[in-house]
Amino acid sequence: MHSRERILAALHGQPVDRRPFVPVLSSYGARLTNMPLSRYYREPALYAAGQQAVVETFGVDAVIAPLLFPCEGEAFGSELRFYDNQPPNIRRMAGSSIDEFLAMKMPDPVSNPSYVYLLESARLTVERCGKDALVGAILTTPLDLPSLVVGIEGWLDALMFRRELLPQVFDRLVPQFLARARLLKQAGIDFYVISGGFDNSTTVMRSLVESTILPVLKRCLGELELPALLHNGGGSLLAFADLYGCLPQVAGIYLDGQEMAEARAGLPASCALIGGFTELSVQAGTPEQLYQQARALLQERRDDARFVLATIGPDVPLNTPAENILALRRAIRDEATEK
Amino acid sequence: METIVRALFERAKTGELTEGIALLEAWRRDHPAEDTITKVLEPLLMLVGTEWQKQCLSLAQSYVATRLVESALTAVAAERAAGASALTRGVVVLGNVEDDFHGMGRGMVASMLRAGHWEVVDLGNDVPAEEFVNAAVESGAKVIGVSAMMYTTSLNIVKVRRSLDERGLSGRIKLAVGGAVFRLRPDLVAEVGGDGTCLNALGAPELFQRLFDAASRQEVGHA
């Protein structure tokens, strides 16, 4: 099967020749192409070349256009700092309160340089990798974006104590979200990865999800024209899986390996389970440990047609041995061979 | 546990900060000022920490609890300033390590330490190693607390350890490390040269006291 057929089959619960393999290796392409991150995350052609190297080296079934949330903060005026060993981060927020955010001019999703980088990287990644792998793109939701502009504390403060301003915030950001979604679709991507910083149970409680998070997600996702995978941010979506599994366009949810059985029991059958390994577990394990863990997970999920082996959380760190990532792929291939 | 603690905890869980503050202010009118910390804030933080550790509490709920504690501490501090001066346990230096800009956890630790009668020198985000050590020397701090959220930035803590070693201060100034990544990778504490960590802000007063005592013993040994 071709990667496209394999992933689409998995998302639709149809038989596959082997499990799809979708680790998050956004920065890893820079390592494979020996490219400084300061150029990789500024020049779309270099990003696309890096993702092509990811496909060729690891045989992944899908790659993701830049996992670079700070870049969206930069579009609003936040300042970035670049590093040698990790993706850029925000060194200074554009503001510190939701009032400042509401006074800011919205960046143009077509011409703002930060958005141009993200969009052009997606387009070129499709051009270079689209024949061999699916290409997904991150969509930062209106629930996460303010934290990249006024900081986590400033946004939490608004979510909890400045609720009268939230309709104004979302009325500005939902159209922006949808405009970006349309542009990414025009760039040729196959699916969206929906950011999950402020919709996981590590960050927010159920009452906030029900009152605020869910209505915004419904508003955003209901308009999408491509499948959406809900990313877990750095936390867990398990506690709210019953709420998120029924959202429009949601084809899958990112989960850790030990969460999958419980999540499956509470999710609609149509929702795929994506994940199994945190980025840190892939970085810290030995190839043999990771191989055995992957085999065990594949065995546990053997009767679950809608399962995709992937990494969850942030990007796999740059100093992760390539052998560790290859061990996961080997586990998938060995399992398929033994079937 | 005092009923007020449970009531405040519930307000934090439901995000009702204003109601929580009003509840606490009403309680404080009928109780001695010292009880605010020992009978309410410390047990409240204990409860918040325990529930956070059990993953029964979200960041948003912890944030509300922290705001509640900060509000009460401000009131207590104002009363103390107007009355007798309070004794402090000692000075500690806090900051996010070089390249790290996620200061929320550090702010919560600072609140917990101040509630525990520590004088906190908070250096903010993206603090170079030398600045930590200089601040500790200048303020007489025996413990430096360094926060890092991500794996990559946590590795910069090694520079603080190296600076302490090179200046012959290791042992006499202890290095506490913390942040989300240490919960996921406890082995990192040793890897970056930390002398200790705690799972959450609640554990900070106990950790800093333990390291402070160890540093004091070391100092006596050198004298």
Coordinates of C-alpha atoms in Angstrom, one line a residue:
Chain A
M1 CA 0.0 0.0 0.0
H2 CA 1.1 3.6 -0.6
S3 CA 1.3 5.8 2.5
R4 CA -1.8 7.8 1.4
E5 CA -3.8 4.6 1.1
R6 CA -2.5 3.2 4.3
I7 CA -3.3 6.3 6.5
L8 CA -6.7 6.9 4.9
A9 CA -7.5 3.2 5.4
A10 CA -6.5 3.4 9.0
L11 CA -8.5 6.5 9.6
H12 CA -11.5 4.8 8.0
G13 CA -11.1 1.5 9.9
Q14 CA -10.2 -0.5 6.8
P15 CA -7.4 -3.2 6.6
V16 CA -3.9 -2.0 6.1
D17 CA -0.7 -3.9 5.0
R18 CA 1.1 -2.5 8.1
R19 CA 0.4 0.2 10.7
P20 CA 1.0 3.7 9.6
F21 CA 4.0 5.4 11.2
V22 CA 3.8 9.1 11.9
P23 CA 6.4 10.5 14.4
V24 CA 6.7 14.2 14.8
L25 CA 10.0 15.0 13.3
S26 CA 9.7 18.7 12.4
S27 CA 13.1 19.8 13.5
Y28 CA 14.8 16.4 12.9
G29 CA 14.9 17.3 9.2
A30 CA 17.4 20.0 10.0
R31 CA 19.7 17.4 11.6
L32 CA 19.4 15.1 8.7
T33 CA 20.2 17.8 6.2
N34 CA 22.9 19.3 8.4
M35 CA 21.1 22.7 8.4
P36 CA 21.2 25.3 11.2
L37 CA 17.8 25.7 12.8
S38 CA 18.1 29.5 12.3
R39 CA 17.9 28.9 8.5
Y40 CA 15.7 25.9 8.6
Y41 CA 13.0 27.8 10.4
R42 CA 13.2 30.8 8.1
E43 CA 13.7 29.3 4.6
P44 CA 10.7 27.2 3.4
A45 CA 12.8 25.3 0.8
L46 CA 15.2 24.1 3.5
Y47 CA 12.3 22.9 5.7
A48 CA 10.8 21.0 2.8
A49 CA 14.2 19.4 2.0
G50 CA 14.5 18.4 5.7
Q51 CA 11.1 16.7 5.6
Q52 CA 12.0 14.9 2.4
A53 CA 15.1 13.6 4.3
V54 CA 12.8 12.5 7.1
V55 CA 10.6 10.5 4.7
E56 CA 13.7 8.9 3.0
T57 CA 15.5 8.1 6.3
F58 CA 12.6 6.8 8.4
G59 CA 10.0 5.7 5.9
V60 CA 7.3 7.7 7.7
D61 CA 3.8 7.8 6.2
A62 CA 3.2 11.4 7.0
V63 CA 5.2 14.5 7.7
I64 CA 4.0 17.7 9.3
A65 CA 4.6 21.3 8.1
P66 CA 6.5 23.3 10.7
L67 CA 5.6 22.5 14.3
L68 CA 6.4 26.1 15.2
F69 CA 3.8 27.7 17.4
P70 CA 6.1 30.6 18.4
C71 CA 6.0 31.7 14.7
E72 CA 2.3 32.5 15.1
G73 CA 3.1 34.6 18.2
E74 CA 5.7 36.3 16.1
A75 CA 3.0 37.2 13.6
F76 CA 1.5 39.4 16.3
G77 CA 4.7 40.9 17.4
S78 CA 6.3 38.4 19.8
E79 CA 10.0 38.2 19.4
L80 CA 11.8 34.8 18.8
R81 CA 15.1 33.5 19.9
F82 CA 16.8 30.9 17.8
Y83 CA 18.9 28.0 19.2
D84 CA 21.3 25.4 17.9
N85 CA 19.6 22.5 19.5
Q86 CA 15.8 23.2 19.7
P87 CA 13.2 25.0 17.7
P88 CA 12.9 28.8 18.2
N89 CA 11.0 30.0 21.3
I90 CA 9.4 33.3 22.2
R91 CA 11.9 35.5 24.1
R92 CA 9.5 38.4 24.6
M93 CA 5.7 38.3 24.3
A94 CA 4.0 41.0 22.2
G95 CA 1.9 41.9 25.2
S96 CA 1.0 40.8 28.7
S97 CA -2.8 41.1 29.0
I98 CA -5.8 40.3 26.9
D99 CA -6.6 44.1 26.7
E100 CA -3.3 44.6 24.9
F101 CA -4.2 41.6 22.6
L102 CA -7.5 43.1 21.7
A103 CA -5.9 46.4 20.8
M104 CA -3.4 44.7 18.4
K105 CA -3.9 44.7 14.6
M106 CA -4.6 41.3 13.3
P107 CA -1.8 40.0 11.0
D108 CA -2.7 39.2 7.4
P109 CA -2.6 35.5 7.0
V110 CA -1.5 35.9 3.4
S111 CA 1.2 38.5 3.6
N112 CA 2.6 38.5 7.2
P113 CA 6.2 37.1 6.9
S114 CA 5.7 34.6 9.7
Y115 CA 2.6 33.2 8.1
V116 CA 4.3 33.3 4.7
Y117 CA 7.0 31.0 6.1
L118 CA 4.5 28.5 7.5
L119 CA 2.4 28.5 4.4
E120 CA 5.2 28.3 1.9
S121 CA 6.9 25.5 4.0
A122 CA 3.6 23.6 3.8
R123 CA 3.4 24.1 0.0
L124 CA 6.9 23.1 -0.7
T125 CA 6.7 20.1 1.7
V126 CA 3.7 18.9 -0.3
E127 CA 5.7 19.4 -3.5
R128 CA 8.7 17.5 -2.3
C129 CA 7.1 14.8 -0.1
G130 CA 3.5 14.5 -1.3
K131 CA 4.2 11.6 -3.6
D132 CA 5.6 9.5 -0.8
A133 CA 3.8 10.7 2.3
L134 CA 0.8 12.6 3.4
V135 CA 1.5 16.1 4.6
G136 CA -0.3 17.6 7.6
A137 CA -0.2 21.1 8.9
I138 CA -0.6 22.6 12.4
L139 CA -3.6 24.8 13.0
T140 CA -3.3 26.8 16.1
T141 CA -6.7 27.3 17.6
P142 CA -8.1 30.5 19.0
L143 CA -7.8 28.7 22.4
D144 CA -4.0 28.5 22.1
L145 CA -3.0 31.5 20.0
P146 CA -3.4 34.2 22.7
S147 CA -0.9 32.4 24.9
L148 CA 1.7 33.0 22.2
V149 CA 1.0 36.7 22.2
V150 CA 0.4 37.5 25.9
G151 CA 1.9 34.5 27.6
I152 CA 0.4 31.5 29.4
E153 CA -0.4 33.5 32.5
G154 CA -1.9 36.4 30.6
W155 CA -4.2 34.1 28.7
L156 CA -5.1 32.0 31.7
D157 CA -6.0 35.2 33.5
A158 CA -8.4 36.1 30.7
L159 CA -9.9 32.6 30.4
M160 CA -10.6 32.5 34.1
F161 CA -11.2 36.1 35.2
R162 CA -11.9 38.2 32.1
R163 CA -14.6 36.1 30.6
E164 CA -16.6 39.1 29.4
L165 CA -13.8 39.7 26.8
L166 CA -13.7 36.2 25.4
P167 CA -16.3 36.7 22.8
Q168 CA -14.3 39.5 21.3
V169 CA -11.2 37.4 21.4
F170 CA -12.8 34.5 19.6
D171 CA -14.6 36.7 17.1
R172 CA -11.2 37.9 16.0
L173 CA -9.5 34.6 16.0
V174 CA -12.0 32.1 14.6
P175 CA -12.1 33.9 11.1
Q176 CA -8.2 34.0 11.3
F177 CA -8.1 30.3 12.0
L178 CA -10.5 29.5 9.1
A179 CA -8.6 31.7 6.7
R180 CA -5.4 29.9 7.6
A181 CA -7.1 26.5 7.2
R182 CA -8.3 27.5 3.7
L183 CA -4.8 28.7 2.7
L184 CA -3.2 25.5 3.9
K185 CA -5.7 23.4 2.0
Q186 CA -4.9 25.4 -1.1
A187 CA -1.3 24.7 -0.5
G188 CA -2.1 21.0 -0.9
I189 CA -1.9 19.6 2.6
D190 CA -3.9 16.4 3.4
F191 CA -4.9 16.9 7.0
Y192 CA -4.8 19.3 9.9
V193 CA -3.2 18.8 13.3
I194 CA -5.2 20.9 15.7
S195 CA -3.1 22.4 18.5
G196 CA -4.0 21.2 22.0
G197 CA -2.3 23.4 24.6
F198 CA -5.5 24.7 26.3
D199 CA -7.8 21.8 25.7
N200 CA -6.0 19.0 27.6
S201 CA -6.7 18.1 31.2
T202 CA -3.2 19.1 32.4
T203 CA -4.1 22.7 31.5
V204 CA -7.9 23.1 32.0
M205 CA -10.7 21.6 33.9
R206 CA -13.8 19.9 32.5
S207 CA -16.1 22.8 33.4
L208 CA -14.0 25.2 31.3
V209 CA -14.0 22.7 28.5
E210 CA -17.7 22.5 28.5
S211 CA -18.4 26.2 28.9
T212 CA -15.7 27.7 26.7
I213 CA -13.4 25.3 24.9
L214 CA -15.9 23.0 23.2
P215 CA -18.0 25.7 21.7
V216 CA -14.9 27.3 20.1
L217 CA -13.7 24.0 18.8
K218 CA -17.1 23.2 17.3
R219 CA -17.1 26.6 15.6
C220 CA -13.7 26.1 14.2
L221 CA -13.7 22.5 13.2
G222 CA -17.2 22.5 11.8
E223 CA -16.0 24.6 8.9
L224 CA -12.9 22.5 8.0
E225 CA -12.8 20.7 4.7
L226 CA -10.0 18.2 5.6
P227 CA -9.7 15.6 8.4
A228 CA -8.4 17.0 11.7
L229 CA -6.3 15.2 14.2
L230 CA -6.5 16.7 17.8
H231 CA -3.0 17.1 19.2
N232 CA -2.4 16.6 22.9
G233 CA -0.1 19.6 23.4
G234 CA 2.1 18.6 26.3
G235 CA -0.8 17.1 28.3
S236 CA -3.5 14.5 28.0
L237 CA -6.8 14.5 26.1
L238 CA -8.0 11.3 27.7
A239 CA -10.3 12.9 30.3
F240 CA -12.1 14.8 27.7
A241 CA -12.0 12.2 24.9
D242 CA -15.8 11.6 25.3
L243 CA -16.3 15.3 24.4
Y244 CA -13.8 15.7 21.7
G245 CA -14.4 12.4 19.8
C246 CA -17.8 13.7 18.6
L247 CA -16.4 17.0 17.2
P248 CA -16.9 17.6 13.5
Q249 CA -14.1 16.6 11.2
V250 CA -12.1 15.0 14.1
A251 CA -10.6 11.8 12.5
G252 CA -8.2 11.0 15.4
I253 CA -6.9 12.0 18.8
Y254 CA -3.3 12.0 20.0
L255 CA -2.8 9.8 23.1
D256 CA -0.1 8.1 25.0
G257 CA 0.2 4.3 24.8
Q258 CA -1.2 3.5 28.3
E259 CA -4.2 5.7 27.6
M260 CA -5.4 4.0 24.5
A261 CA -7.5 1.2 25.9
E262 CA -9.5 3.5 28.1
A263 CA -9.8 6.1 25.4
R264 CA -11.1 3.5 22.9
A265 CA -13.8 2.5 25.3
G266 CA -15.1 6.1 25.5
L267 CA -14.6 7.3 21.9
P268 CA -16.8 6.8 18.9
A269 CA -15.6 4.0 16.8
S270 CA -15.0 6.4 13.9
C271 CA -12.3 8.2 15.9
A272 CA -8.7 6.9 15.4
L273 CA -6.1 6.7 18.1
I274 CA -2.9 8.4 17.2
G275 CA 0.3 8.1 19.2
G276 CA 1.8 5.7 21.7
F277 CA 5.1 7.3 22.5
T278 CA 6.0 10.7 24.1
E279 CA 8.9 12.5 22.4
L280 CA 10.9 12.2 25.6
S281 CA 10.4 8.4 25.8
V282 CA 11.7 8.1 22.2
Q283 CA 14.7 10.3 23.1
A284 CA 15.6 8.5 26.3
G285 CA 14.9 4.8 25.4
T286 CA 17.3 2.3 23.9
P287 CA 16.4 0.9 20.4
E288 CA 15.7 -2.5 22.0
Q289 CA 13.4 -1.0 24.7
L290 CA 11.5 1.0 22.1
Y291 CA 11.2 -1.9 19.8
Q292 CA 9.8 -4.1 22.6
Q293 CA 7.4 -1.4 23.8
A294 CA 6.2 -0.8 20.2
R295 CA 5.6 -4.5 19.7
A296 CA 3.7 -4.7 22.9
L297 CA 1.5 -1.7 21.9
L298 CA 0.9 -3.1 18.4
Q299 CA -0.1 -6.4 20.0
E300 CA -2.5 -4.6 22.4
R301 CA -4.1 -2.7 19.6
R302 CA -4.1 -5.6 17.1
D303 CA -7.9 -5.6 16.8
D304 CA -8.2 -1.9 16.6
A305 CA -8.3 -0.9 12.9
R306 CA -8.1 2.8 13.7
F307 CA -4.7 3.0 15.3
V308 CA -1.7 5.0 14.0
L309 CA 1.7 4.6 15.7
A310 CA 3.0 8.1 16.3
T311 CA 4.9 10.3 18.8
I312 CA 2.8 12.7 20.9
G313 CA 3.8 16.0 22.5
P314 CA 6.4 18.3 21.1
D315 CA 8.9 17.6 18.4
V316 CA 11.2 14.6 18.9
P317 CA 14.4 16.2 20.3
L318 CA 17.3 16.7 17.9
N319 CA 19.7 14.6 20.0
T320 CA 17.5 11.5 19.7
P321 CA 19.5 8.7 18.1
A322 CA 18.2 7.8 14.7
E323 CA 18.3 4.2 15.7
N324 CA 15.5 4.9 18.3
I325 CA 13.2 6.1 15.6
L326 CA 14.1 3.3 13.3
A327 CA 13.4 0.8 16.1
L328 CA 9.8 1.9 16.1
R329 CA 9.6 1.5 12.3
R330 CA 11.2 -2.0 12.6
A331 CA 8.6 -3.0 15.1
I332 CA 5.8 -2.0 12.8
R333 CA 7.4 -3.9 9.9
D334 CA 8.1 -7.0 11.9
E335 CA 4.6 -7.1 13.2
A336 CA 3.2 -6.9 9.7
T337 CA 5.6 -9.6 8.4
E338 CA 4.6 -12.0 11.2
K339 CA 0.9 -11.5 10.6
Chain B
M1 CA -8.4 20.1 58.2
E2 CA -10.1 23.4 58.7
T3 CA -13.4 23.8 56.9
I4 CA -12.1 27.0 55.4
V5 CA -9.4 25.1 53.6
R6 CA -11.8 22.7 52.0
A7 CA -14.1 25.6 51.0
L8 CA -11.2 27.6 49.4
F9 CA -10.0 24.5 47.6
E10 CA -13.5 24.1 46.1
R11 CA -13.4 27.7 45.0
A12 CA -10.1 27.2 43.3
K13 CA -11.4 24.1 41.5
T14 CA -14.4 26.0 40.2
G15 CA -12.4 29.0 39.3
E16 CA -14.2 31.4 41.7
L17 CA -11.3 33.6 42.8
T18 CA -13.4 36.6 44.0
E19 CA -15.6 34.4 46.1
G20 CA -12.5 32.6 47.5
I21 CA -10.9 35.9 48.4
A22 CA -14.1 37.1 50.1
L23 CA -14.4 33.9 52.0
L24 CA -10.9 34.1 53.3
E25 CA -11.1 37.7 54.2
A26 CA -14.2 37.0 56.3
W27 CA -12.4 34.1 58.0
R28 CA -9.4 36.3 58.7
R29 CA -11.5 38.9 60.6
D30 CA -12.3 36.3 63.2
H31 CA -8.9 34.6 63.5
P32 CA -5.3 35.6 64.5
A33 CA -3.2 36.8 61.6
E34 CA -0.6 34.0 62.1
D35 CA -3.3 31.4 61.6
T36 CA -3.8 32.5 58.0
I37 CA -0.6 30.9 56.9
T38 CA -0.3 27.9 59.2
K39 CA -3.9 26.9 59.4
V40 CA -5.2 28.0 56.0
L41 CA -2.6 28.7 53.3
E42 CA -0.1 25.9 54.1
P43 CA -2.8 23.2 54.3
L44 CA -4.4 24.6 51.2
L45 CA -1.2 24.4 49.3
M46 CA -0.7 20.9 50.6
L47 CA -4.0 19.9 49.2
V48 CA -3.5 21.6 45.9
G49 CA -0.1 20.0 45.6
T50 CA -1.4 16.5 46.4
E51 CA -4.3 16.8 43.9
W52 CA -1.9 18.2 41.2
Q53 CA 0.4 15.3 41.8
K54 CA -2.5 12.9 41.4
Q55 CA -3.3 14.7 38.2
C56 CA -6.7 15.6 39.6
L57 CA -6.1 19.3 39.2
S58 CA -5.4 21.4 36.1
L59 CA -3.0 24.2 35.6
A60 CA -5.9 26.6 35.4
Q61 CA -7.2 25.4 38.9
S62 CA -3.7 25.6 40.3
Y63 CA -3.4 29.1 38.9
V64 CA -6.6 30.2 40.7
A65 CA -5.3 28.7 44.0
T66 CA -2.0 30.5 43.5
R67 CA -3.8 33.8 42.9
L68 CA -5.8 33.1 46.1
V69 CA -2.7 32.5 48.1
E70 CA -0.9 35.5 46.7
S71 CA -3.8 37.7 47.6
A72 CA -3.8 36.4 51.2
L73 CA 0.0 36.8 51.4
T74 CA -0.2 40.4 50.3
A75 CA -2.7 41.1 53.0
V76 CA -0.6 39.3 55.6
A77 CA 2.5 41.2 54.5
A78 CA 0.7 44.5 54.7
E79 CA -0.3 43.7 58.3
R80 CA 3.2 42.6 59.2
A81 CA 4.7 45.8 57.7
A82 CA 2.4 47.8 59.9
G83 CA 3.3 45.7 62.9
A84 CA 6.2 43.7 64.1
S85 CA 8.8 42.5 61.5
A86 CA 8.7 38.8 60.7
L87 CA 11.7 36.5 60.8
T88 CA 12.7 34.9 57.6
R89 CA 14.2 31.4 57.2
G90 CA 16.9 32.8 54.9
V91 CA 17.5 34.0 51.3
V92 CA 17.1 32.0 48.2
V93 CA 17.7 32.9 44.5
L94 CA 15.2 31.8 41.8
G95 CA 15.2 32.1 38.1
N96 CA 14.5 30.3 34.8
V97 CA 17.7 29.1 33.3
E98 CA 19.3 30.7 30.2
D99 CA 17.1 30.3 27.1
D100 CA 14.0 29.4 29.2
F101 CA 11.0 31.8 29.1
H102 CA 8.3 29.8 30.9
G103 CA 8.2 31.6 34.2
M104 CA 4.8 30.6 35.5
G105 CA 6.0 27.6 37.6
R106 CA 8.8 29.7 39.0
G107 CA 6.2 32.3 40.1
M108 CA 4.3 29.7 41.9
V109 CA 7.4 28.4 43.6
A110 CA 8.3 31.9 44.7
S111 CA 4.8 32.3 46.2
M112 CA 5.1 29.1 48.1
L113 CA 8.6 30.0 49.4
R114 CA 7.4 33.5 50.5
A115 CA 4.5 31.8 52.3
G116 CA 7.1 29.6 54.0
H117 CA 8.9 32.7 55.3
W118 CA 11.8 32.7 52.8
E119 CA 13.2 35.9 51.3
V120 CA 13.2 35.3 47.5
V121 CA 15.5 37.0 45.0
D122 CA 13.6 36.4 41.8
L123 CA 15.9 36.9 38.7
G124 CA 13.1 36.2 36.1
N125 CA 13.5 34.4 32.8
D126 CA 16.5 33.6 30.7
V127 CA 19.1 34.0 33.4
P128 CA 22.8 33.3 32.6
A129 CA 24.6 30.9 34.9
E130 CA 27.0 33.6 36.3
E131 CA 24.1 35.8 37.2
F132 CA 22.6 33.1 39.4
V133 CA 25.8 32.6 41.2
N134 CA 26.6 36.3 41.6
A135 CA 23.2 36.9 43.0
A136 CA 23.6 34.1 45.5
V137 CA 26.9 35.4 46.6
E138 CA 25.7 39.0 46.9
S139 CA 22.5 38.1 48.8
G140 CA 24.1 35.4 51.0
A141 CA 21.7 32.8 49.6
K142 CA 22.5 29.2 50.3
V143 CA 20.2 27.8 47.8
I144 CA 19.7 28.6 44.1
G145 CA 16.5 27.4 42.5
V146 CA 16.7 27.0 38.7
S147 CA 13.6 26.3 36.6
A148 CA 13.4 24.8 33.1
M149 CA 10.4 23.7 31.3
M150 CA 11.9 21.8 28.4
Y151 CA 14.5 19.2 28.0
T152 CA 16.7 21.3 25.8
T153 CA 16.8 24.3 28.1
S154 CA 17.2 22.1 31.2
L155 CA 20.7 21.1 29.9
N156 CA 21.8 24.8 30.4
I157 CA 21.5 24.1 34.2
V158 CA 24.9 22.3 33.8
K159 CA 26.4 25.8 33.4
V160 CA 25.2 26.8 36.8
R161 CA 26.6 23.7 38.3
R162 CA 29.9 24.3 36.5
S163 CA 30.1 27.9 37.7
L164 CA 29.5 26.8 41.3
D165 CA 32.2 24.2 41.0
E166 CA 34.7 26.5 39.4
R167 CA 34.2 29.1 42.1
G168 CA 34.5 26.5 44.9
L169 CA 31.0 27.2 46.1
S170 CA 29.4 23.7 45.5
G171 CA 28.3 22.3 48.8
R172 CA 28.0 25.7 50.4
I173 CA 25.4 26.8 47.8
K174 CA 23.0 24.1 46.9
L175 CA 21.3 23.8 43.5
A176 CA 17.6 23.1 43.4
V177 CA 16.1 22.3 40.0
G178 CA 12.6 22.0 38.8
G179 CA 10.1 22.3 35.9
A180 CA 7.8 20.1 33.9
V181 CA 10.6 18.2 32.3
F182 CA 11.9 16.9 35.6
R183 CA 8.6 15.3 36.3
L184 CA 8.9 13.4 33.1
R185 CA 12.6 12.7 33.4
P186 CA 13.7 12.4 37.0
D187 CA 17.1 11.2 35.9
L188 CA 17.8 14.7 34.5
V189 CA 18.3 16.0 38.1
A190 CA 21.6 14.2 38.3
E191 CA 22.4 14.8 34.7
V192 CA 22.3 18.6 35.0
G193 CA 24.1 18.6 38.4
G194 CA 21.1 19.4 40.6
D195 CA 21.2 18.7 44.3
G196 CA 17.5 18.1 44.5
T197 CA 14.1 18.6 43.1
C198 CA 10.4 18.4 44.0
L199 CA 7.4 17.4 42.0
N200 CA 5.6 20.7 42.3
A201 CA 5.6 24.1 43.9
L202 CA 4.1 22.7 47.1
G203 CA 7.2 20.7 47.8
A204 CA 9.5 23.8 47.4
P205 CA 9.6 24.9 51.0
E206 CA 10.6 21.5 52.2
L207 CA 13.2 21.0 49.5
F208 CA 14.7 24.4 50.0
Q209 CA 14.8 23.9 53.8
R210 CA 16.6 20.6 53.3
L211 CA 19.1 22.0 50.9
F212 CA 19.6 25.1 53.1
D213 CA 20.3 22.9 56.1
A214 CA 22.8 20.8 54.1
A215 CA 24.6 23.9 52.9
S216 CA 24.7 25.3 56.4
R217 CA 26.3 22.1 57.7
Q218 CA 28.8 22.2 54.9
E219 CA 29.7 25.8 55.7
V220 CA 30.3 24.9 59.4
G221 CA 32.5 22.1 58.1
H222 CA 34.6 24.7 56.1
A223 CA 34.8 27.1 59.0

